[in-house]
XYZ file of C-alpha atoms in Angstrom:
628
model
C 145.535 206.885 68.108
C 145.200 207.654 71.836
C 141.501 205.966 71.660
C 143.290 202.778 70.962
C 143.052 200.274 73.840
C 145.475 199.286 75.966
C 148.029 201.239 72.994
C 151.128 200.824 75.004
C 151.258 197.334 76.348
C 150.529 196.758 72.029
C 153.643 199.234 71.765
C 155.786 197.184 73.884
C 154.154 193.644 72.794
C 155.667 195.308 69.093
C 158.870 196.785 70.410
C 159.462 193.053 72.487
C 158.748 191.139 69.684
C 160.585 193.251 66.951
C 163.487 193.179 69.131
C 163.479 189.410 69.491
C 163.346 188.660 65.198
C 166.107 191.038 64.438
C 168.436 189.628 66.777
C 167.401 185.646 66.405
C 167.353 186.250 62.864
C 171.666 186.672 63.091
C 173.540 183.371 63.630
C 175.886 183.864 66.480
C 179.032 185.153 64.739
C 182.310 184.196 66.140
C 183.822 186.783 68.601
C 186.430 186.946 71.833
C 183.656 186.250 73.779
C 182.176 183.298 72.237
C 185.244 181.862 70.439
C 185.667 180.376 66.988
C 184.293 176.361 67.033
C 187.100 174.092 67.186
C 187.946 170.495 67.124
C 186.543 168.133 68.717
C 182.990 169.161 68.609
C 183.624 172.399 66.646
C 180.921 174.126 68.947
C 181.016 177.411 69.881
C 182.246 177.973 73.618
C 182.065 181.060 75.971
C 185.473 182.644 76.375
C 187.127 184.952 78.757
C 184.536 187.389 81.015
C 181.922 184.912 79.235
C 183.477 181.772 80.261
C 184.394 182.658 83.689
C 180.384 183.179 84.664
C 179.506 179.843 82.879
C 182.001 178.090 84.366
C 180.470 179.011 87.762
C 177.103 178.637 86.391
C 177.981 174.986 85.597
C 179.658 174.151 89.118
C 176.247 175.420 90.882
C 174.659 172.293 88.674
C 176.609 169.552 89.611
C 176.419 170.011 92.921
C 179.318 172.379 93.772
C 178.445 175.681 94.408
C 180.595 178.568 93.472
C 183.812 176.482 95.068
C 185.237 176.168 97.617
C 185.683 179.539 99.747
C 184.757 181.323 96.698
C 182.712 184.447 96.230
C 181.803 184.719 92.181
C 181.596 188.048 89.452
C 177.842 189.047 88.870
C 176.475 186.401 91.397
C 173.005 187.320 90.070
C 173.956 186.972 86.250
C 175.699 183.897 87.076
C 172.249 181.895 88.936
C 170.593 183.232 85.610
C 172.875 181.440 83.488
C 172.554 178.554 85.862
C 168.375 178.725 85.213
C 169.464 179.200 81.514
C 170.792 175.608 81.864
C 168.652 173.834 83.206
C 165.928 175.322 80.529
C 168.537 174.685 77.550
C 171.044 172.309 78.678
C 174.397 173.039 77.109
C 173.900 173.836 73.428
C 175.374 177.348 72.755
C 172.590 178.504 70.520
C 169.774 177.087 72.544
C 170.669 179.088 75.558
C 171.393 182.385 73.687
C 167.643 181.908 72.097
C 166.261 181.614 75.771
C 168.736 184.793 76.881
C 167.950 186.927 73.973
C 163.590 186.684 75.146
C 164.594 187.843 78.516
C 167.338 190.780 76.768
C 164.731 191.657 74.471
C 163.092 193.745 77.196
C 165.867 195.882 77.238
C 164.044 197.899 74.034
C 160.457 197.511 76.149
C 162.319 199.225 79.185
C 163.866 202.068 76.799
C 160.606 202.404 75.063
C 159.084 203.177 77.944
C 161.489 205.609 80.110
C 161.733 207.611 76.763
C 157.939 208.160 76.315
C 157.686 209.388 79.824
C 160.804 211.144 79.534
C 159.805 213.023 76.351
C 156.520 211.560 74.406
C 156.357 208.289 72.685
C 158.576 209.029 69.227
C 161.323 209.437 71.428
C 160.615 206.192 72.974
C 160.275 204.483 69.488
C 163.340 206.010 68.206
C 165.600 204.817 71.466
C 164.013 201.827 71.530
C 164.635 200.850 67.791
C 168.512 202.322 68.262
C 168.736 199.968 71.047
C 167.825 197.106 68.472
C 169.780 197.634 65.791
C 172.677 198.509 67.848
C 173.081 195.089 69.204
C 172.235 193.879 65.654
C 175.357 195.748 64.532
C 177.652 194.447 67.238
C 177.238 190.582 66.321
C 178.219 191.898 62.912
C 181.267 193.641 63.710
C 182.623 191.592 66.769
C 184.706 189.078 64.840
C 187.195 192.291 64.161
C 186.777 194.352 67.380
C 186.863 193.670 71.420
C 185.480 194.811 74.188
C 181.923 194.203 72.450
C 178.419 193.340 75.403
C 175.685 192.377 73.020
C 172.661 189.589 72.989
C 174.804 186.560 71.820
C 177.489 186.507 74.388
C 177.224 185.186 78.438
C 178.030 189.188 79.596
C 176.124 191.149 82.287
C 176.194 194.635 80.951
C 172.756 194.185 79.156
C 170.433 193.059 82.480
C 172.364 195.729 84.117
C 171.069 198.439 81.700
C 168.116 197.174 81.951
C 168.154 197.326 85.642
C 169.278 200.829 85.621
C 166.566 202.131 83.412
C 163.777 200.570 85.567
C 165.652 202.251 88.633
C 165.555 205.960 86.796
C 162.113 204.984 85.667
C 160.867 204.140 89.052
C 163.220 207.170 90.806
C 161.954 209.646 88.075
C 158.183 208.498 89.735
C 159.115 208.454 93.518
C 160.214 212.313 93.407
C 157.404 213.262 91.285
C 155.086 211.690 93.688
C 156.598 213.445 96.751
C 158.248 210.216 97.898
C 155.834 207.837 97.981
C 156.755 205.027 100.380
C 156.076 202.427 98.353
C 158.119 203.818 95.631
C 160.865 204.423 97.569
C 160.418 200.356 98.411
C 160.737 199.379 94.793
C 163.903 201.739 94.500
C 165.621 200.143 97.139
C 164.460 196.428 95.716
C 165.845 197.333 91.851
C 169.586 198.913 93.339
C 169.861 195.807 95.315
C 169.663 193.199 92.182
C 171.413 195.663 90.488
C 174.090 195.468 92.473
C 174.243 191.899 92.486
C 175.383 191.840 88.556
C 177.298 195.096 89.174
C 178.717 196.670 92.446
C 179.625 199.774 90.702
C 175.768 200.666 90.348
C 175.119 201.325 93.805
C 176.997 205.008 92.458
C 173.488 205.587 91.265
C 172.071 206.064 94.738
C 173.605 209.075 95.737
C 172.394 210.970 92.407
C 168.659 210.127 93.000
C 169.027 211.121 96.725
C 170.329 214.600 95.199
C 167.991 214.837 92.589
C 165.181 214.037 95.217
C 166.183 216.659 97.846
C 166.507 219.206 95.347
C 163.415 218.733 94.210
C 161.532 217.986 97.231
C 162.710 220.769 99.335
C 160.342 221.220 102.261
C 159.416 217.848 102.426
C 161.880 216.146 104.730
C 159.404 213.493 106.910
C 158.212 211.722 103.740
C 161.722 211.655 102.271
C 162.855 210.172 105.432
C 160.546 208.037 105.560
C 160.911 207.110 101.532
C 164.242 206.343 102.554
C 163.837 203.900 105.251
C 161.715 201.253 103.196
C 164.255 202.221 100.465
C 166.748 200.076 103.220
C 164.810 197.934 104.142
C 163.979 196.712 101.091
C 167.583 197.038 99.506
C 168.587 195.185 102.642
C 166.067 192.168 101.904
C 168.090 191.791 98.529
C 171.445 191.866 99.198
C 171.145 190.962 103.048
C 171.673 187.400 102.115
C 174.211 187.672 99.608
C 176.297 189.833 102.589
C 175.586 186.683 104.977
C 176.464 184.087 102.220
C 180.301 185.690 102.194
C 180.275 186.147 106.186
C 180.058 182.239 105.995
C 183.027 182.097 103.501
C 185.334 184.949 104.410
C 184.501 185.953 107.915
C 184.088 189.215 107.075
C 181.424 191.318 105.465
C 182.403 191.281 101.395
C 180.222 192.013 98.520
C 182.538 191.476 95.797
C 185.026 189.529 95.034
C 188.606 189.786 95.078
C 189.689 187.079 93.402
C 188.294 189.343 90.122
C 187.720 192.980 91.092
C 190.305 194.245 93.820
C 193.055 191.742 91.659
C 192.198 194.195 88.604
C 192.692 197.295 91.015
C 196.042 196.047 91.747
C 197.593 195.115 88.844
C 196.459 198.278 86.727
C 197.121 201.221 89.337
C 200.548 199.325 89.596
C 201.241 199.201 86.056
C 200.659 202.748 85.650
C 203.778 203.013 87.826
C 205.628 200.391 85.470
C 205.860 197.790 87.633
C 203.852 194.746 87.612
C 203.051 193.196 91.018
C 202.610 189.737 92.546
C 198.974 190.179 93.024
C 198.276 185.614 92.833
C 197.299 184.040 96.364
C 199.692 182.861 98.635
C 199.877 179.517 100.058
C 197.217 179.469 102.799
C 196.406 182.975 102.539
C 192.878 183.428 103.302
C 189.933 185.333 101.255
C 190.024 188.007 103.830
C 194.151 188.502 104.120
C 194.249 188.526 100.132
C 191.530 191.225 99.943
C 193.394 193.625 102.515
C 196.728 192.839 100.223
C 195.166 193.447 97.209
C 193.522 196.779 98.203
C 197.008 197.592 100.123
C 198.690 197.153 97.185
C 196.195 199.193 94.834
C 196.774 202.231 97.766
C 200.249 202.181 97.337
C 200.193 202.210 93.963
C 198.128 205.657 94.198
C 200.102 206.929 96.851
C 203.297 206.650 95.420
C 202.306 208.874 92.591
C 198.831 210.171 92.770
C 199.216 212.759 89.441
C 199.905 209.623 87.889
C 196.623 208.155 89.161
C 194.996 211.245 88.360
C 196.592 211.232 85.258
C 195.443 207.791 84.407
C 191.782 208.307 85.835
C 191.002 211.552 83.794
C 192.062 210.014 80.745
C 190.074 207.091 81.197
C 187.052 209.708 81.580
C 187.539 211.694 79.046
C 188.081 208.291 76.679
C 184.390 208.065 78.132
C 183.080 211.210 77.386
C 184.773 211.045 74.053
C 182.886 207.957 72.723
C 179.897 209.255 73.877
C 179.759 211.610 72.302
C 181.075 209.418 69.059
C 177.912 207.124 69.768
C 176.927 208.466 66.355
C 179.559 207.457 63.931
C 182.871 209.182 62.341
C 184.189 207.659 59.318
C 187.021 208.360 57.259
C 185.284 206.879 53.959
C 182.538 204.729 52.840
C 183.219 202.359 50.524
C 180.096 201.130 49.734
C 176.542 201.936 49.848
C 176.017 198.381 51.316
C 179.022 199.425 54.634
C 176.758 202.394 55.891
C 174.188 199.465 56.977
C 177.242 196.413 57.565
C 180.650 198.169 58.811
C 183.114 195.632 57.006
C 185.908 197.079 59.699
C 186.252 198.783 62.884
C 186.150 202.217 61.559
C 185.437 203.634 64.740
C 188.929 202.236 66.068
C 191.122 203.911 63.059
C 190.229 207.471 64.694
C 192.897 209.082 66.486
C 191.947 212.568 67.885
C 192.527 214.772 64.597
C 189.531 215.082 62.500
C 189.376 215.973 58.865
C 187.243 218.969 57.973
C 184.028 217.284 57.448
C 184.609 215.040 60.351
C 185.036 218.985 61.930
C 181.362 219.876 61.446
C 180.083 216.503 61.817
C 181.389 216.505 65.511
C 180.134 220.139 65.768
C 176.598 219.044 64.574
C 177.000 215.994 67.151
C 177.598 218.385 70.239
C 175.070 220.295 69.264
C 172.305 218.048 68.766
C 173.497 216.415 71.806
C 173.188 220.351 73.731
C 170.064 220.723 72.161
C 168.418 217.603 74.156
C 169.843 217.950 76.939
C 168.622 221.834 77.052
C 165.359 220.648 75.571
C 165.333 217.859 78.189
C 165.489 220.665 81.156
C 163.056 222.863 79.845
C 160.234 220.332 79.733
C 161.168 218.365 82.326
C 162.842 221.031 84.930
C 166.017 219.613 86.669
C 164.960 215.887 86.159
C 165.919 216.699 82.804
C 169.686 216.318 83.650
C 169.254 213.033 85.601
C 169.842 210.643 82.978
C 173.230 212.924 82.353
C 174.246 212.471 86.010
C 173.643 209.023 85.709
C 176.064 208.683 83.017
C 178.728 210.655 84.382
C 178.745 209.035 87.949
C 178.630 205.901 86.500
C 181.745 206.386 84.012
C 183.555 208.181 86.746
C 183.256 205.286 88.673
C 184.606 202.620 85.906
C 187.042 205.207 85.128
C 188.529 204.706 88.314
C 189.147 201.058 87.830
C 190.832 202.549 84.685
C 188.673 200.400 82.366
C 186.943 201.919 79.106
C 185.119 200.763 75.701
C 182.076 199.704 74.184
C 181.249 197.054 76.684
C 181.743 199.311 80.111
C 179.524 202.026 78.675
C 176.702 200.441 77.409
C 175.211 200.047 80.235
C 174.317 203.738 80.430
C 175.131 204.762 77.210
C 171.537 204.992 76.327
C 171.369 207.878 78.213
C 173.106 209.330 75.594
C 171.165 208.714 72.291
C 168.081 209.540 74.445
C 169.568 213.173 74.351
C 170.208 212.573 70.584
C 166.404 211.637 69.469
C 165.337 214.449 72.067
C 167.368 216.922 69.962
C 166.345 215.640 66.639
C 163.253 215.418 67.310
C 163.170 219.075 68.624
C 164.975 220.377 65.167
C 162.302 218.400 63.294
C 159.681 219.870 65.509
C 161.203 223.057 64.981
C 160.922 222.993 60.884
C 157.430 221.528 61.214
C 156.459 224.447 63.498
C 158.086 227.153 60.760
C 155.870 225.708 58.380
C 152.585 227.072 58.530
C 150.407 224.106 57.500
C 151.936 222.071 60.271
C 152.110 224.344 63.054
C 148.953 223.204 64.778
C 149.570 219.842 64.663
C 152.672 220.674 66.672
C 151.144 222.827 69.033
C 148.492 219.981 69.795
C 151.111 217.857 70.239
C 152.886 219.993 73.002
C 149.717 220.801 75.200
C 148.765 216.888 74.821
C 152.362 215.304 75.902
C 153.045 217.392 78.981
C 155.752 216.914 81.678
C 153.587 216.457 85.195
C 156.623 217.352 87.768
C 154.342 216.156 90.228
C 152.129 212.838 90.592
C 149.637 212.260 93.147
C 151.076 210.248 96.197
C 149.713 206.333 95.761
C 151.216 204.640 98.501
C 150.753 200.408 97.910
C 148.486 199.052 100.265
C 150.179 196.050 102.842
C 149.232 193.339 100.217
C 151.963 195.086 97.410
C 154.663 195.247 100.256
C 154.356 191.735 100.912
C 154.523 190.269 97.453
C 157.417 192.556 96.263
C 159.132 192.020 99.735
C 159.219 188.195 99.169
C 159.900 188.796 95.854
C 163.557 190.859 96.859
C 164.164 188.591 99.586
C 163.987 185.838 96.923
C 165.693 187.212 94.433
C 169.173 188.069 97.172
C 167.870 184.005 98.668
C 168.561 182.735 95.090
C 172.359 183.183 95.089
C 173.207 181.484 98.619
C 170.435 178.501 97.674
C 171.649 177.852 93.862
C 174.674 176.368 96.324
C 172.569 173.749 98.331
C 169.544 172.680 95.998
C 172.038 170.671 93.291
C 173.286 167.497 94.825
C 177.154 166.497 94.408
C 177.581 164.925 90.958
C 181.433 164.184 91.685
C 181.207 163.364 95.853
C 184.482 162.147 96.775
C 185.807 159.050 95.870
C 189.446 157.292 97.105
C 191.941 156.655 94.499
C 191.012 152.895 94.937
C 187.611 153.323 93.789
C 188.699 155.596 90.545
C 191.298 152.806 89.422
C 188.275 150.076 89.970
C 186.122 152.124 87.433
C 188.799 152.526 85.181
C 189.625 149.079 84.874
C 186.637 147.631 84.919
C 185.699 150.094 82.034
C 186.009 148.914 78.191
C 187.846 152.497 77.345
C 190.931 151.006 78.782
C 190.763 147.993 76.569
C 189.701 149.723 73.409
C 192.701 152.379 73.639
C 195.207 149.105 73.206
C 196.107 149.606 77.010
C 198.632 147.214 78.963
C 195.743 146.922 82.088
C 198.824 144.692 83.812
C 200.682 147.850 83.372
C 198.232 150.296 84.750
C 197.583 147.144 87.537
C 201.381 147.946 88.253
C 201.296 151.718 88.204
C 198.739 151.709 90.525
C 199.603 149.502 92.865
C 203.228 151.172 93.369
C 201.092 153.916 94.147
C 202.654 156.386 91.067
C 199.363 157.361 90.290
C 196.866 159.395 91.912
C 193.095 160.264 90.179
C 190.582 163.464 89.901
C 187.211 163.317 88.872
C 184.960 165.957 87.626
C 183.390 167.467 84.447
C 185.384 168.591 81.878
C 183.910 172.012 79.999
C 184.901 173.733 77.034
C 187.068 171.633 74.922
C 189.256 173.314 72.314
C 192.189 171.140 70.098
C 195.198 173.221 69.314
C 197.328 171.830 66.767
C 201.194 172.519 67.333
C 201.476 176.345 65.849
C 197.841 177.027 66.340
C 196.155 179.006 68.940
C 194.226 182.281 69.848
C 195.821 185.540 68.503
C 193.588 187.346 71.024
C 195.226 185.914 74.472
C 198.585 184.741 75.518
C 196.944 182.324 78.261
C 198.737 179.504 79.011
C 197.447 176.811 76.588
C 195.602 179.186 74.661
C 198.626 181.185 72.582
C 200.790 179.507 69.925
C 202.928 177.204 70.777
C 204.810 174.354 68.948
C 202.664 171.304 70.434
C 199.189 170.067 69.704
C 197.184 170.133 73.137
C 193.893 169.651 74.070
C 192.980 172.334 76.639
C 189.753 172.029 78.461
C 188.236 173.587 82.199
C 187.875 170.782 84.768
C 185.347 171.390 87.541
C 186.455 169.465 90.615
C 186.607 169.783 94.378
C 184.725 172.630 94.271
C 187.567 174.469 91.984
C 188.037 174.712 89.195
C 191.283 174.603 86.575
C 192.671 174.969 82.973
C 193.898 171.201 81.817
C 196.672 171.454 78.806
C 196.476 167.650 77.544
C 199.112 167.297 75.014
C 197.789 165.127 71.916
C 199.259 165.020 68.316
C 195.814 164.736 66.850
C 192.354 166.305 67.991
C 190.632 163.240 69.715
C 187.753 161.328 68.452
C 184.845 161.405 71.140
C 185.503 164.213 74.122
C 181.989 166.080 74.734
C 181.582 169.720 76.738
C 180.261 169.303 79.828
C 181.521 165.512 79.919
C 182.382 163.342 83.402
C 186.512 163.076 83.139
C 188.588 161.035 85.172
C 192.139 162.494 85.086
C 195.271 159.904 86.174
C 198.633 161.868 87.094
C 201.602 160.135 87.161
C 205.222 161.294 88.344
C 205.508 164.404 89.250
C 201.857 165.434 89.171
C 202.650 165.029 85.208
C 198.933 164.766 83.415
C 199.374 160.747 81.459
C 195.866 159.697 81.270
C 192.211 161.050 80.481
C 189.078 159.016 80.999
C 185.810 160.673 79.249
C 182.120 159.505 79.510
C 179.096 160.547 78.355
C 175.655 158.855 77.606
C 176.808 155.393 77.962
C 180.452 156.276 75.445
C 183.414 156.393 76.839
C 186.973 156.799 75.803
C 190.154 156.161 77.181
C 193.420 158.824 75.903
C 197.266 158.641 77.000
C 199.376 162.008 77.114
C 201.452 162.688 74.045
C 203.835 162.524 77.296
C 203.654 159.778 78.065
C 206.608 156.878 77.638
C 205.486 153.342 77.420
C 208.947 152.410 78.701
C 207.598 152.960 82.255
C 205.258 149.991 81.810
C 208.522 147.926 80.925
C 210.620 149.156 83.924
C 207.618 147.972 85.896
């Protein structure tokens, strides 16, 4: 087998490609992330986390950055769904293909940190968990939450991907005894890293540790390690950092329109109260920040064992489904729901196991124990990394109180690497009682060793300089994605949007008095926004989304077209009301919307590829036209 040429890129060619038919050969199911297709175009549209990045994705491509003053979620996820885009346009499925060849390597990259954590059937076996697991997760999303997978617009996937390259690359640099070049790399990975999710830079400090207890002794080359580590981490995110000097005026990474807001409100709720935590008029990016964190302080302060209280829970909820990776059922119906859960099992368990479930979860901790002690004694302390990982990364979610499938996958794997490393141990452990296959394991041990130290290989100039440009573009992408679109929707007076409109045949063809909207608009009652409308979704009256209570989105006695308009660099949540779904209104279509008295929503003009279509407000009273 080893004689076989080139026998891992064919591995990972196999895992790649294996990875890729499973999960393209699942239609994307329905879920809270990619919601259920609706009238008019019954297409299937991102929703909450999901929609949020797209939505920024799609005001980069006309023209209009992330807004105005605005600094984005998972800047780096968000340009990649931009590039998604402008490869797929704006079918759903199209750009979920594209995403699922890139996620794909997600398997390669497990594949590989588990051979040279613990020999290649350990990288098989996470690998092909990896696959199926996000196999199982389209299945079962239409009855759970909280689900990252392949088929939704989420970032925890490239972030575990990200994270394993980092290990896989730290794992080498301390082996090596901090080789420079290494240590380069390291810095160049955290930084993207970062840019999809702050809360990774937590996995700095553990490699540092890791590193110095390892390379005791060997301070200069550490130090040294260490400074291209900065300089190259600094290459990535140095623009990014500049990009939000321009907007805020201070030095912000993250945003907190959506990270210090969820502080806020969920430190204050553990206190019962539920604070103003919106903008205030004129308030800028900076002053809303210091609120928001001021607010999430105060919250702690008043009653830290309550924080504490809330935090530990949190980690143990962590630790907990960890641990529960592996499942714990009550029954099984069928033969057929061991392979296709029919419900969410998983979410019926309440802390008080049966007696089977007993020595299931005593078998669990124990095959879990068994890696991780299996894990140290081939691989000395670096054996525990992955562990640390884990725990410093959950720690740190924990302390935005936030838990569940989606916040832990992206280092869950950590975990069922500990699983295959103890299964395969008690399988290597039977084959070794037996006497005919005792040798083989033997062999198999002396040829799969643990090296804790590599020879030092330091890149020549040449590698600096290509990865170097290669960081700097990667941070460069997010503040150029702004300037490299022109405007689609520049600014246009309210004299010129009236022209259009009745000089279009949409206006005729809806049955509409022009003399009337002649009138309207010359007593100056109405007043025009143009932009693109995203995301269309008809709500008959009673119907809605029994997932949300959003404004537009829950129940409510009135049928309503609610759609995203990207405009002026913002962008907003339009609640059209409409007794019946309308004929022609495309995603990602050019809208002109005319406001009447009192800012109140009365007409919508929609274009796209040479159709247009011209719809009045369920509001709106032709009577005005007469007292005109």
């Amino acid at each position: 087998m080893n004689e076989i040429p080139r026998l891992e890129l064919w591995i990972c060619v196999a895992v790649w490609l294996a990875a890729t038919v499973i999960w393209l050969s699942q239609p994307v199911i329905p879920s809270a992330s990619a919601l259920t297709p609706r009238e008019p175009n019954f297409e299937i549209y991102p929703f909450i986390d999901s929609q949020v990045y797209d939505e920024f994705a799609q005001s980069i491509l006309i023209g209009q950055g992330f807004g105005a003053d605005r600094i984005p979620p998972r800047p780096l996820y968000v340009v990649f769904l931009a590039a998604l885009h402008l490869l797929a346009g704006q079918d759903y499925h199209t750009m979920i293909f594209i995403q699922t060849l890139v996620f794909a390597m997600l398997p390669v990259l497990l594949y590989l940190f588990g051979r040279e954590f613990f020999g290649r059937p350990v990288g098989v076996a996470v690998a092909f968990l990896a696959i199926f697991r996000d196999f199982t997760s389209n299945l079962v999303s239409p009855y759970t939450g909280n689900l990252s997978y392949s088929k939704v617009f989420l970032s925890e996937i490239p972030t575990a991907m990200l994270l394993i390259l980092f290990l896989f690359i730290g794992m080498h640099w301390i082996r090596s005894g901090f080789s420079a070049f290494k240590g380069f790399l390291l810095g160049g990975v955290l930084g993207a890293v970062m840019l999809i999710r702050t809360q990774s830079v937590v996995v700095l400090p553990v490699i540092i540790l890791f590193g110095f207890l390892a390379g005791k002794g060997k301070i200069k080359p550490f130090m040294k390690s260490m400074l291209f580590m900065l300089v190259s981490l600094t290459l990535v995110i140095g623009p990014w950092f500049w990009h939000n000097w321009k907007v805020t005026g201070e030095l912000i990474f993250d945003s907190p329109e959506y990270q210090t807001i969820n502080l806020a409100l969920r430190y204050s709720r553990l206190n019962g109260l539920e604070p103003n935590v919106m903008p205030g008029p004129g308030e800028s990016s900076v002053d809303y920040n210091q609120r928001l964190i001021k607010m999430a302080k105060d919250a702690m302060s008043v009653n830290p064992s309550r924080a504490v209280w809330g935090v530990s829970n949190f980690f143990l909820n962590h630790a907990v489904n960890n641990i529960l990776l592996f499942p714990l059922r009550n029954e099984i119906k069928n033969y057929t729901d061991i392979f296709v859960p029919t419900d969410a099992f998983w979410e019926k368990w309440e802390g008080q196991p049966t007696a089977h479930q007993s020595l299931l979860l005593v078998f669990y901790v124990f095959l879990f124990g068994l890696g991780v002690t299996t894990a140290i004694q081939r691989n000395g302390w670096l054996g525990l990394m992955p562990l640390a990982l884990n725990l410093i990364y959950n720690l740190w979610t924990s302390l935005a109180l936030l838990s569940g499938q989606r916040f832990m996958l992206s280092m869950d794997w950590s975990v069922y690497l500990y699983y295959m490393i103890g299964m395969f141990t008690l399988i290597g452990g039977f084959l070794f009682a037996l006497n005919g296959k005792r040798a083989a394991v033997v062999d198999w041990v002396r040829s799969n060793p643990f090296l804790l130290t590599l020879p030092t290989a330091d890149g020549n100039w040449r590698r600096y300089v290509v990865f170097g440009f290669l960081f700097f573009g990667i941070g460069s992408a997010l503040p150029l994605s702004e300037t490299v679109f022109p405007d689609k929707y520049p600014p246009l007076s309210g004299a010129v949007l009236a022209r259009h409109l009745m000089d279009s045949s949409a206006l005729r063809q809806a049955d509409f008095d022009l003399t009337c909207f002649t009138h309207l608009n010359d007593a100056a009652v109405l007043s025009f926004t143009q932009g693109m409308a995203v995301y269309p979704r008809y709500y008959g009256a009673g119907e809605g989304e029994k997932i949300t209570d959003k404004v537009g989105y829950k129940a409510v006695d009135e049928g309503r077209l609610v759609f995203d308009l990207i405009a002026n660099r913002r962008s907003s949540r339009i609640i059209f009301p409409m007794t019946e779904s309308p004929q022609f209104f495309p995603h990602a279509s050019d809208v002109i919307l005319v406001y009447g008295l009192d800012g109140e929503l009365w007409f919508i003009y929609v274009k796209q590829q040479g159709r247009e279509k011209f719809y009045m407000s369920g509001s709106w009273d032709p009577l005005l036209c007469l007292e005109k």
